[in-house]
PDB file of C-alpha atoms in Angstrom:
ATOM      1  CA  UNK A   1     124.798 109.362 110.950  1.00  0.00           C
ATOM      2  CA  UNK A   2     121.112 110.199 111.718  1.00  0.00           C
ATOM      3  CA  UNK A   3     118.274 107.872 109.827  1.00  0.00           C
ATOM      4  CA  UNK A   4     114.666 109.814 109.420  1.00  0.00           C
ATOM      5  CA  UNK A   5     111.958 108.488 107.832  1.00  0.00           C
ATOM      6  CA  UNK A   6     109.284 111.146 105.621  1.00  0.00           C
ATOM      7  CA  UNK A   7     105.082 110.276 105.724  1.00  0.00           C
ATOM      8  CA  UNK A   8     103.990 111.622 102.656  1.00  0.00           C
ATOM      9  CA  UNK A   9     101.188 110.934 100.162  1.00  0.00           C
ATOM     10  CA  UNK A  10     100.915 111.687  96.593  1.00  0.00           C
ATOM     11  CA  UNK A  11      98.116 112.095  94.305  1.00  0.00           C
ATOM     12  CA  UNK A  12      99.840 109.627  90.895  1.00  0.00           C
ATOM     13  CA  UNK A  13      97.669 110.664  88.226  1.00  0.00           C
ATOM     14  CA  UNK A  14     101.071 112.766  86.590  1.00  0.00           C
ATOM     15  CA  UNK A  15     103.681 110.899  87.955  1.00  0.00           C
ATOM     16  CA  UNK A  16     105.415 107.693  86.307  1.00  0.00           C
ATOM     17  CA  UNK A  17     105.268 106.136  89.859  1.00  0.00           C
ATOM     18  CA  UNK A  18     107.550 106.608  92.265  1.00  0.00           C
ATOM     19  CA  UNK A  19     110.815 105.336  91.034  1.00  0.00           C
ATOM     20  CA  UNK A  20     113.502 107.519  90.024  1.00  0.00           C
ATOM     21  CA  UNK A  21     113.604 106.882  86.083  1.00  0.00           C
ATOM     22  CA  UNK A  22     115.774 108.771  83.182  1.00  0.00           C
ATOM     23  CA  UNK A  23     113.328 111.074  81.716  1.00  0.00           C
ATOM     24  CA  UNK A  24     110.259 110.465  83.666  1.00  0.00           C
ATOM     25  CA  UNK A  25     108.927 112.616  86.367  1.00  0.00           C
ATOM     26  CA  UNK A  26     108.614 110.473  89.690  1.00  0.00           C
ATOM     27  CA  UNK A  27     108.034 110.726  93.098  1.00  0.00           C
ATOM     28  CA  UNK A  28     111.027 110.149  93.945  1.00  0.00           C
ATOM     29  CA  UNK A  29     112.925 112.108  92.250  1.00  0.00           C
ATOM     30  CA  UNK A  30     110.713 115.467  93.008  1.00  0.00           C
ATOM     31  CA  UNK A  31     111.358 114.715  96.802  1.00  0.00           C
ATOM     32  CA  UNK A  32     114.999 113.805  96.329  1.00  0.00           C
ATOM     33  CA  UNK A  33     115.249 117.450  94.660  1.00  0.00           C
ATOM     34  CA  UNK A  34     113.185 119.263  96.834  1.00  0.00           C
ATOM     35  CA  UNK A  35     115.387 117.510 100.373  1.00  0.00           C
ATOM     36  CA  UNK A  36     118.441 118.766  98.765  1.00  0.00           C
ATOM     37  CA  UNK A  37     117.655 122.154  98.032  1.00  0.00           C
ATOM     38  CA  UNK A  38     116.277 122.552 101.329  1.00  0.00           C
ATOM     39  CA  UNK A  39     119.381 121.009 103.355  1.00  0.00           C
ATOM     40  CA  UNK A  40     122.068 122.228 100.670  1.00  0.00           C
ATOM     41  CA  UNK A  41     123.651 118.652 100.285  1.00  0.00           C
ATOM     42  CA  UNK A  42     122.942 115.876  97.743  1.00  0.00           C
ATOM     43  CA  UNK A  43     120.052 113.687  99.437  1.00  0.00           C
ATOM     44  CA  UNK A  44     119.400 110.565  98.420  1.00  0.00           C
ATOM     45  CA  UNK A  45     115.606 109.056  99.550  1.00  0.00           C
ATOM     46  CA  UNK A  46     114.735 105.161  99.908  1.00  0.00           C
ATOM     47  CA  UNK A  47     111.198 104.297  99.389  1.00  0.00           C
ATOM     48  CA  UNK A  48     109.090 101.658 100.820  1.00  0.00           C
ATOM     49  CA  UNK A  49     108.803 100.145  97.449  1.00  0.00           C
ATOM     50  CA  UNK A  50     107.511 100.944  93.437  1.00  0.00           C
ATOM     51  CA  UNK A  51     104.525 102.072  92.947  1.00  0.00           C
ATOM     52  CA  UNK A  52     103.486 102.165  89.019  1.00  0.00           C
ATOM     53  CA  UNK A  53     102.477 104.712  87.120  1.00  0.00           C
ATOM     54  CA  UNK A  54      99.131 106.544  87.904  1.00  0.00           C
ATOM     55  CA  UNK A  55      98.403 104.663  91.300  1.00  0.00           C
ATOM     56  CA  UNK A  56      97.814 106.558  94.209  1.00  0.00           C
ATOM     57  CA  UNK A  57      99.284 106.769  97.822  1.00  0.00           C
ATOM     58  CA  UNK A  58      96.986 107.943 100.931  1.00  0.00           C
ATOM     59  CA  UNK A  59      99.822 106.331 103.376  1.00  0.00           C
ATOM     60  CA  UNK A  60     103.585 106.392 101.755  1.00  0.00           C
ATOM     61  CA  UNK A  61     107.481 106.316 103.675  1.00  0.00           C
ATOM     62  CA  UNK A  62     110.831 106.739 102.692  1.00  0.00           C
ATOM     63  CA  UNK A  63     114.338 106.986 104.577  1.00  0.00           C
ATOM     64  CA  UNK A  64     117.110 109.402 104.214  1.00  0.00           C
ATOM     65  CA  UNK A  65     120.178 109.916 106.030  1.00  0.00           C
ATOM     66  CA  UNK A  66     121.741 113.178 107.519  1.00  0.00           C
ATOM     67  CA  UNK A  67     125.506 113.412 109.537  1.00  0.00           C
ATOM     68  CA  UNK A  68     123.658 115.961 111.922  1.00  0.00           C
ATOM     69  CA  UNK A  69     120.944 115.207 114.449  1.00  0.00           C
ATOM     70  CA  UNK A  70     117.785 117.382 113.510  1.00  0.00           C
ATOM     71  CA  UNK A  71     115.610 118.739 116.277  1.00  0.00           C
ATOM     72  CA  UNK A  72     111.882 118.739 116.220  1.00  0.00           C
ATOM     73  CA  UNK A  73     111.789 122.446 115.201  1.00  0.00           C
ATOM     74  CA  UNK A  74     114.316 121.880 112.316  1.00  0.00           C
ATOM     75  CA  UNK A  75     111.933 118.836 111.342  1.00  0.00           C
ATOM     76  CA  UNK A  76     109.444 121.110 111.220  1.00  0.00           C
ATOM     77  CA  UNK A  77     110.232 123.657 109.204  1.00  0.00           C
ATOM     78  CA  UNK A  78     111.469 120.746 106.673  1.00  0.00           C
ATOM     79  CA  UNK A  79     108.443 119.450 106.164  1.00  0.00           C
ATOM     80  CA  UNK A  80     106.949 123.381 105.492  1.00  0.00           C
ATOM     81  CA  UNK A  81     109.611 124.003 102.896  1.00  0.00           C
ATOM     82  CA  UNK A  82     109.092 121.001 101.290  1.00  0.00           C
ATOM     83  CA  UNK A  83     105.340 121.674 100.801  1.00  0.00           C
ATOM     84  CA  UNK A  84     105.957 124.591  99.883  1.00  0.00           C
ATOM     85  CA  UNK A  85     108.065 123.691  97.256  1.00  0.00           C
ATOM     86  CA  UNK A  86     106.564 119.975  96.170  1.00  0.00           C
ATOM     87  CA  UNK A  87     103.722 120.207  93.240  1.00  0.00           C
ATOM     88  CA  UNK A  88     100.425 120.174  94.455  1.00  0.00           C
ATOM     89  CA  UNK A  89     100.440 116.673  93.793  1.00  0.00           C
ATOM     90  CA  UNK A  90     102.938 115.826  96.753  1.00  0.00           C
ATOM     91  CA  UNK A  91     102.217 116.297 100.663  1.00  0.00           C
ATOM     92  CA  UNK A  92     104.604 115.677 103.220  1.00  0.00           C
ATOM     93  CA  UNK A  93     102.721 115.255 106.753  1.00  0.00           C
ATOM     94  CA  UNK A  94     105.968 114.640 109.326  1.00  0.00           C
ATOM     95  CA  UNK A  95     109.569 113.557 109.528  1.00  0.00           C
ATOM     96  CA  UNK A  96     110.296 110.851 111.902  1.00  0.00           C
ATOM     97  CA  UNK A  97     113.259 110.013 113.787  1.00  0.00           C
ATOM     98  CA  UNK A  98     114.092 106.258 113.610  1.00  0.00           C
ATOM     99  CA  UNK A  99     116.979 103.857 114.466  1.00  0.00           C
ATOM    100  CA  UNK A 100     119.932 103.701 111.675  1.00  0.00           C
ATOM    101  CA  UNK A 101     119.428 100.075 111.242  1.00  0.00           C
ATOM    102  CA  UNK A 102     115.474 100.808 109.998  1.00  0.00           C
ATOM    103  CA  UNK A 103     114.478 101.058 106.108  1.00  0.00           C
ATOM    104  CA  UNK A 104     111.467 102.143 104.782  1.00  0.00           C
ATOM    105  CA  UNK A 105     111.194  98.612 102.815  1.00  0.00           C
ATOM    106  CA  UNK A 106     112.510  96.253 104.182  1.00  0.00           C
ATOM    107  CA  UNK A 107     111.334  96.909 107.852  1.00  0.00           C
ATOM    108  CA  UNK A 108     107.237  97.083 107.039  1.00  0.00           C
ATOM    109  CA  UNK A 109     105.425  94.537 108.495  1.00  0.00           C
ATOM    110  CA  UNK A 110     102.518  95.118 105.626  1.00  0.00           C
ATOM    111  CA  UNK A 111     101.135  97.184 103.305  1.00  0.00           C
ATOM    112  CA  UNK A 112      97.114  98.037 102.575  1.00  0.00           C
ATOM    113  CA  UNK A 113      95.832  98.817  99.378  1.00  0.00           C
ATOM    114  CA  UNK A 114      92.266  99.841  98.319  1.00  0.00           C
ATOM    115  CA  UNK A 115      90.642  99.306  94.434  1.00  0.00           C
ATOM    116  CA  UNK A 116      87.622 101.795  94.149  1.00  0.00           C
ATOM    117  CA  UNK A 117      85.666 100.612  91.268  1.00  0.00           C
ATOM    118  CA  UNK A 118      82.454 103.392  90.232  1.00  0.00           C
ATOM    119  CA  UNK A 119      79.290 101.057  89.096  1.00  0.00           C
ATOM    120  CA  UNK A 120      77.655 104.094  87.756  1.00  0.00           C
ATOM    121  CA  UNK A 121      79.632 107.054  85.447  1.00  0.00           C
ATOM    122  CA  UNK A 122      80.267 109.658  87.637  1.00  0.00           C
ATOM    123  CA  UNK A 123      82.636 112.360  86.006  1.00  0.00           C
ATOM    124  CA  UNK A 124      83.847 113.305  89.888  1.00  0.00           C
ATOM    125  CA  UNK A 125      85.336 110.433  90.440  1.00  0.00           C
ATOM    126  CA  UNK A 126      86.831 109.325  86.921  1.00  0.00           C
ATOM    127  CA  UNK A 127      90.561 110.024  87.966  1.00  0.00           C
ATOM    128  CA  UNK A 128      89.920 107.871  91.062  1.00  0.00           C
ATOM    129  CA  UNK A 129      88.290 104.984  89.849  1.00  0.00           C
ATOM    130  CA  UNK A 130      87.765 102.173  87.355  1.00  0.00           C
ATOM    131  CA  UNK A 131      84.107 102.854  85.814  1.00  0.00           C
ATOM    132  CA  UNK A 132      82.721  99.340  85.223  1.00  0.00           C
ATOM    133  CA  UNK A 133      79.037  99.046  83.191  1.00  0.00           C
ATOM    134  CA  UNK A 134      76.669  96.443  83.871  1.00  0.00           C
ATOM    135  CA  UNK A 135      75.859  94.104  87.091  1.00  0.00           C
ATOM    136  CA  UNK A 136      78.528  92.430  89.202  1.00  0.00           C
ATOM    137  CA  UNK A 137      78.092  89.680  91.366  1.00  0.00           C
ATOM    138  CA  UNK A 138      79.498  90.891  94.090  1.00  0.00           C
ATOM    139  CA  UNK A 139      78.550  88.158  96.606  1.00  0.00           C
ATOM    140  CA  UNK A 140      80.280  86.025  93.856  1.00  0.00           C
ATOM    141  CA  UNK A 141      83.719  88.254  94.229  1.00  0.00           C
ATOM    142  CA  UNK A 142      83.434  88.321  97.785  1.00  0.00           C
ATOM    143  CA  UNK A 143      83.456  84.120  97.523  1.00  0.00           C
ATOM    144  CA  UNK A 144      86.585  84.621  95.343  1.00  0.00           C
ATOM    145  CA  UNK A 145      88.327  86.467  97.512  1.00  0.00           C
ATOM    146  CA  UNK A 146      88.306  84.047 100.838  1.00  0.00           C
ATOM    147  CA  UNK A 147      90.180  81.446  97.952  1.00  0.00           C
ATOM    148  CA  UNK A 148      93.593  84.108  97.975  1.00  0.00           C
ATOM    149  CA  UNK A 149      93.654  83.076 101.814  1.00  0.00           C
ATOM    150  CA  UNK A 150      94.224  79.541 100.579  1.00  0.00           C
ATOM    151  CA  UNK A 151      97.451  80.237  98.779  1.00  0.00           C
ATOM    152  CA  UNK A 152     101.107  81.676  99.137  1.00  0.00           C
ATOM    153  CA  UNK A 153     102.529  82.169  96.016  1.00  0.00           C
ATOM    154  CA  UNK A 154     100.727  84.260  93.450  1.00  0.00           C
ATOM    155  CA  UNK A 155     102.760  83.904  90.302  1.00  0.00           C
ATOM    156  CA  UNK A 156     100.033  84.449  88.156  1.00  0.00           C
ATOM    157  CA  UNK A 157      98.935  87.934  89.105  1.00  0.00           C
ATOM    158  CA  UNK A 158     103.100  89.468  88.916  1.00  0.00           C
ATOM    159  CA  UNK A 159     104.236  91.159  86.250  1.00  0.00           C
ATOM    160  CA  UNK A 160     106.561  89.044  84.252  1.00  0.00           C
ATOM    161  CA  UNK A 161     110.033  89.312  84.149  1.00  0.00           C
ATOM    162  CA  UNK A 162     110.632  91.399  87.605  1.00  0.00           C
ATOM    163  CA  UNK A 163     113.746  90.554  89.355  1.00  0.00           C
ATOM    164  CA  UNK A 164     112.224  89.212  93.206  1.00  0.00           C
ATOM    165  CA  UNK A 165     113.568  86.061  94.507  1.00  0.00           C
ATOM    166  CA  UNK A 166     110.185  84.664  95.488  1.00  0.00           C
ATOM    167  CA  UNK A 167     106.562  85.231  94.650  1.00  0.00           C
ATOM    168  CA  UNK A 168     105.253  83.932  98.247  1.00  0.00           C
ATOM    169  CA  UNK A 169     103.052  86.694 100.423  1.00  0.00           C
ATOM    170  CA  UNK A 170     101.172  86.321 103.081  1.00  0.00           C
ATOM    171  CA  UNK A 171      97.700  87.671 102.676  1.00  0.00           C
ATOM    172  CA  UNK A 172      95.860  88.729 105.527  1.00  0.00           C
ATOM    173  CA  UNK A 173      92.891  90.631 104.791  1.00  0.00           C
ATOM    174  CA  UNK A 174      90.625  90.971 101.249  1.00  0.00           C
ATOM    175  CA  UNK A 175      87.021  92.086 101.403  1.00  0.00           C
ATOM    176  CA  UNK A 176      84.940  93.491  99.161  1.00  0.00           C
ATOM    177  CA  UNK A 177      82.748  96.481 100.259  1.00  0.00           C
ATOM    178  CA  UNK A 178      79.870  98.511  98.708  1.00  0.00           C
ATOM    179  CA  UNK A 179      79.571 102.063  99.541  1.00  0.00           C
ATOM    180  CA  UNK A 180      76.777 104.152  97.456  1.00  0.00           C
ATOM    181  CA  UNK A 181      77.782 103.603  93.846  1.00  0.00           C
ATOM    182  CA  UNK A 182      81.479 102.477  94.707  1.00  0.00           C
ATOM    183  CA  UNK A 183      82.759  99.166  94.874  1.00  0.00           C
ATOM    184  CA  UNK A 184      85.973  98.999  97.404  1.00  0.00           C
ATOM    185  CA  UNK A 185      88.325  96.048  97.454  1.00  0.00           C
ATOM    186  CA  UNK A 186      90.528  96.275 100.486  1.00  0.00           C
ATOM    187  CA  UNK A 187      93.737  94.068 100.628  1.00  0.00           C
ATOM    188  CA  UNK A 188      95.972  93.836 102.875  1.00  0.00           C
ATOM    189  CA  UNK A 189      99.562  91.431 102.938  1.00  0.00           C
ATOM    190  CA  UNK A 190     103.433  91.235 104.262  1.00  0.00           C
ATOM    191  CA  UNK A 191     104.862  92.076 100.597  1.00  0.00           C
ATOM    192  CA  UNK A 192     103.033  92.173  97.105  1.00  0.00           C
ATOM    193  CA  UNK A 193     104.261  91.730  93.745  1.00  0.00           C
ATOM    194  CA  UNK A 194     104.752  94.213  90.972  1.00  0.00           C
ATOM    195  CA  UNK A 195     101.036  94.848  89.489  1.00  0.00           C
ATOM    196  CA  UNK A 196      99.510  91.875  91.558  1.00  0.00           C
ATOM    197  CA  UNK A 197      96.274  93.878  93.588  1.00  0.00           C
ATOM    198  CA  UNK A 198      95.634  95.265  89.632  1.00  0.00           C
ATOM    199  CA  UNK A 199      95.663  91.761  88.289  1.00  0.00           C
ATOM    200  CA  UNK A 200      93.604  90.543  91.060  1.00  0.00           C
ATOM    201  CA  UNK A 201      90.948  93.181  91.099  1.00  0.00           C
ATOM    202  CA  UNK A 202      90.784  92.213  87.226  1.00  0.00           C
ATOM    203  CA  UNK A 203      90.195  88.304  87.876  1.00  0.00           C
ATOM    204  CA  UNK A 204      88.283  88.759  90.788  1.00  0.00           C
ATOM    205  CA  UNK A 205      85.730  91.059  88.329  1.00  0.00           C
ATOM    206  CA  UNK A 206      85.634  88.809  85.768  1.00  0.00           C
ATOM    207  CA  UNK A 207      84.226  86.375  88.557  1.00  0.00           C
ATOM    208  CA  UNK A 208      81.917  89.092  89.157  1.00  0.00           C
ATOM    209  CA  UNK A 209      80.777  89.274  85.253  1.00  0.00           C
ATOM    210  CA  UNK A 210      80.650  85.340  85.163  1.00  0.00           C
ATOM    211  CA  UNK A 211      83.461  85.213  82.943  1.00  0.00           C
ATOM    212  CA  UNK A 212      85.423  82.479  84.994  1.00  0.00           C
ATOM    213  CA  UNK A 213      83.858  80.325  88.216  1.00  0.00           C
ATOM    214  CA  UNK A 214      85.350  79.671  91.359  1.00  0.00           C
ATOM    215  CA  UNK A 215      87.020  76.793  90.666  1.00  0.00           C
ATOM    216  CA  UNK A 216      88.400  78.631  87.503  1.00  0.00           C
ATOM    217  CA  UNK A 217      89.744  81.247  90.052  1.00  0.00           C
ATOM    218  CA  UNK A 218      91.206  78.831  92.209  1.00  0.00           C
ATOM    219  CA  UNK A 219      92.584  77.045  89.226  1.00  0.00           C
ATOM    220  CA  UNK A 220      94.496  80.499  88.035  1.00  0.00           C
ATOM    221  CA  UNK A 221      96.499  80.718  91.208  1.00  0.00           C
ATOM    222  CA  UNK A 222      97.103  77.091  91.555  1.00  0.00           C
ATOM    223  CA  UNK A 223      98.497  77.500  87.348  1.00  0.00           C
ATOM    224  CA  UNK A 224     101.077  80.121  88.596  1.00  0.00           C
ATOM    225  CA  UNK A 225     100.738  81.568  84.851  1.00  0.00           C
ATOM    226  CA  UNK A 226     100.119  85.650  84.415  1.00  0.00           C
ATOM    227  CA  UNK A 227      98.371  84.843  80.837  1.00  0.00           C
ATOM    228  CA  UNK A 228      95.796  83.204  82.449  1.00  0.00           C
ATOM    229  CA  UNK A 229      94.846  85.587  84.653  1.00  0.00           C
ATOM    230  CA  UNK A 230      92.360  88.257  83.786  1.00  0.00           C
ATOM    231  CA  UNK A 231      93.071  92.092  83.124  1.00  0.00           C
ATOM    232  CA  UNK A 232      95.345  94.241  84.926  1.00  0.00           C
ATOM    233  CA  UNK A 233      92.884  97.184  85.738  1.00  0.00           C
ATOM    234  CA  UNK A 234      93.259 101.059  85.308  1.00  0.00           C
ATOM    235  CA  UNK A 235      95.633 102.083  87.616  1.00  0.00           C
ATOM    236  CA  UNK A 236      93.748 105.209  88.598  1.00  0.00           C
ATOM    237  CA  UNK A 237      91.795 103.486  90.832  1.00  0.00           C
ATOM    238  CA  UNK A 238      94.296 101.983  93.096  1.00  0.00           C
ATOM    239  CA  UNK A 239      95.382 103.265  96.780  1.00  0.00           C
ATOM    240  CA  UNK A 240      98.508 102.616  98.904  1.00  0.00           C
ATOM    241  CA  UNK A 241      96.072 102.881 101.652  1.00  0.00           C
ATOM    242  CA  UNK A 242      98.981 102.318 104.756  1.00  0.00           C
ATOM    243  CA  UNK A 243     102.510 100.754 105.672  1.00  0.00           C
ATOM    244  CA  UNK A 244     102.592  99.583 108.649  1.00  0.00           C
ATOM    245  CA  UNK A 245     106.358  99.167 110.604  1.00  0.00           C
ATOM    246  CA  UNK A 246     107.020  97.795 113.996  1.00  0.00           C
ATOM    247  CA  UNK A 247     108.392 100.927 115.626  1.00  0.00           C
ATOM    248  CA  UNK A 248     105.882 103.428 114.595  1.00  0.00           C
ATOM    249  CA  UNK A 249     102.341 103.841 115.881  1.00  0.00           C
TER     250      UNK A 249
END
């Protein structure tokens, strides 16, 4: 049995995430369909984890597994066919041979997300970002941000009821950045939580609008309670930015 790992990325905007799901149209399931036509056998795909519906992926992986060994020209045309027959929405950019023992989730060492919130209304980039009015305090948010270094478990900004055994992660990297008219929060971590970098961005702006203080922020982790959190933001504006696994450069 031969393990091979697909880079794709995927454009969200029509897609109910990637998780197969009875009547939805996924990720997942698109790619599963397109693999078996392709190679004539039933294919089943294992991402690198959920991503909801509507968010984004620049950087995305998944496993499959095949009895026969493929060679770089079959691997190749693969990823051709499957362009060719993946929406618009879909690009696959290489197939990968790895070890039998990798997976696409549990063998990434961290994942990077990017928030791109528009401070002005720019009808270019309203399927790509969150469109928020007035003045942020940025320098506030930025403040805000050093406090998630402070902390390992970030109950209050999962989605409730998901079935994980612990809400621990190890953050390593969140910066806010201002580019032109855009506001880009960058996160980076071992593992997140379903919906946490939405609920996040959403606190971490109401800090910005001097809805909540620092110590209010602080006090909201420390809580470990979602309802006291702030709004889950538009998922439109989220990234999967990369994955990042041991055994691939």
């Amino acid at each position: 049995m031969s393990r091979y790992f697909i880079k794709l990325s995927y454009d969200g905007t029509h897609y109910h995430g990637w998780q197969s799901q009875d009547n939805a149209v996924t990720i997942q399931s698109g790619l599963e369909k397109a693999l078996s036509i392709i190679i004539s056998e039933e294919i089943e795909v294992t991402g690198a984890g959920r991503t909801d519906t509507g968010v984004h992926a620049r950087e995305y992986f998944a496993h499959f597994d095949l009895d026969k060994k493929l060679s770089d020209e079959e691997k190749k045309d693969i990823v051709y066919r499957l362009n060719a027959i993946l929406s618009k929405d879909i690009s696959v950019s290489e197939i990968i041979d790895v070890e039998a023992s990798a997976h696409a989730r549990f063998s990434a060492v961290s994942r990077t997300y990017k928030y791109y919130i528009s401070k002005t209304k720019n009808p270019f980039n309203k399927e790509y970002s969150w469109f928020v009015y007035g003045n942020i305090d940025v320098v506030k948010m930025k403040e805000a941000s050093k406090i998630l270094f402070e902390y390992t478990d970030f109950t209050s900004f999962s989605k409730l009821h998901t079935d994980v055994k612990t809400n621990n992660c190890k953050i390593m990297y969140a910066e806010w950045n201002e580019e032109n008219d855009m506001l880009i929060f960058t996160i980076k971590a071992d593992r997140f939580l379903r919906n946490m970098v939405r609920a996040i961005v959403g606190t971490l702006v109401d800090v910005g609008k001097g809805k909540i203080s620092l110590d209010d922020f602080r006090k909201i982790i420390e809580n470990k309670n979602r309802s006291d959190a702030g709004y889950s933001v538009p998922a439109k504006g989220l990234f999967l930015e990369k994955i990042e696994y041991p055994f691939i450069v």
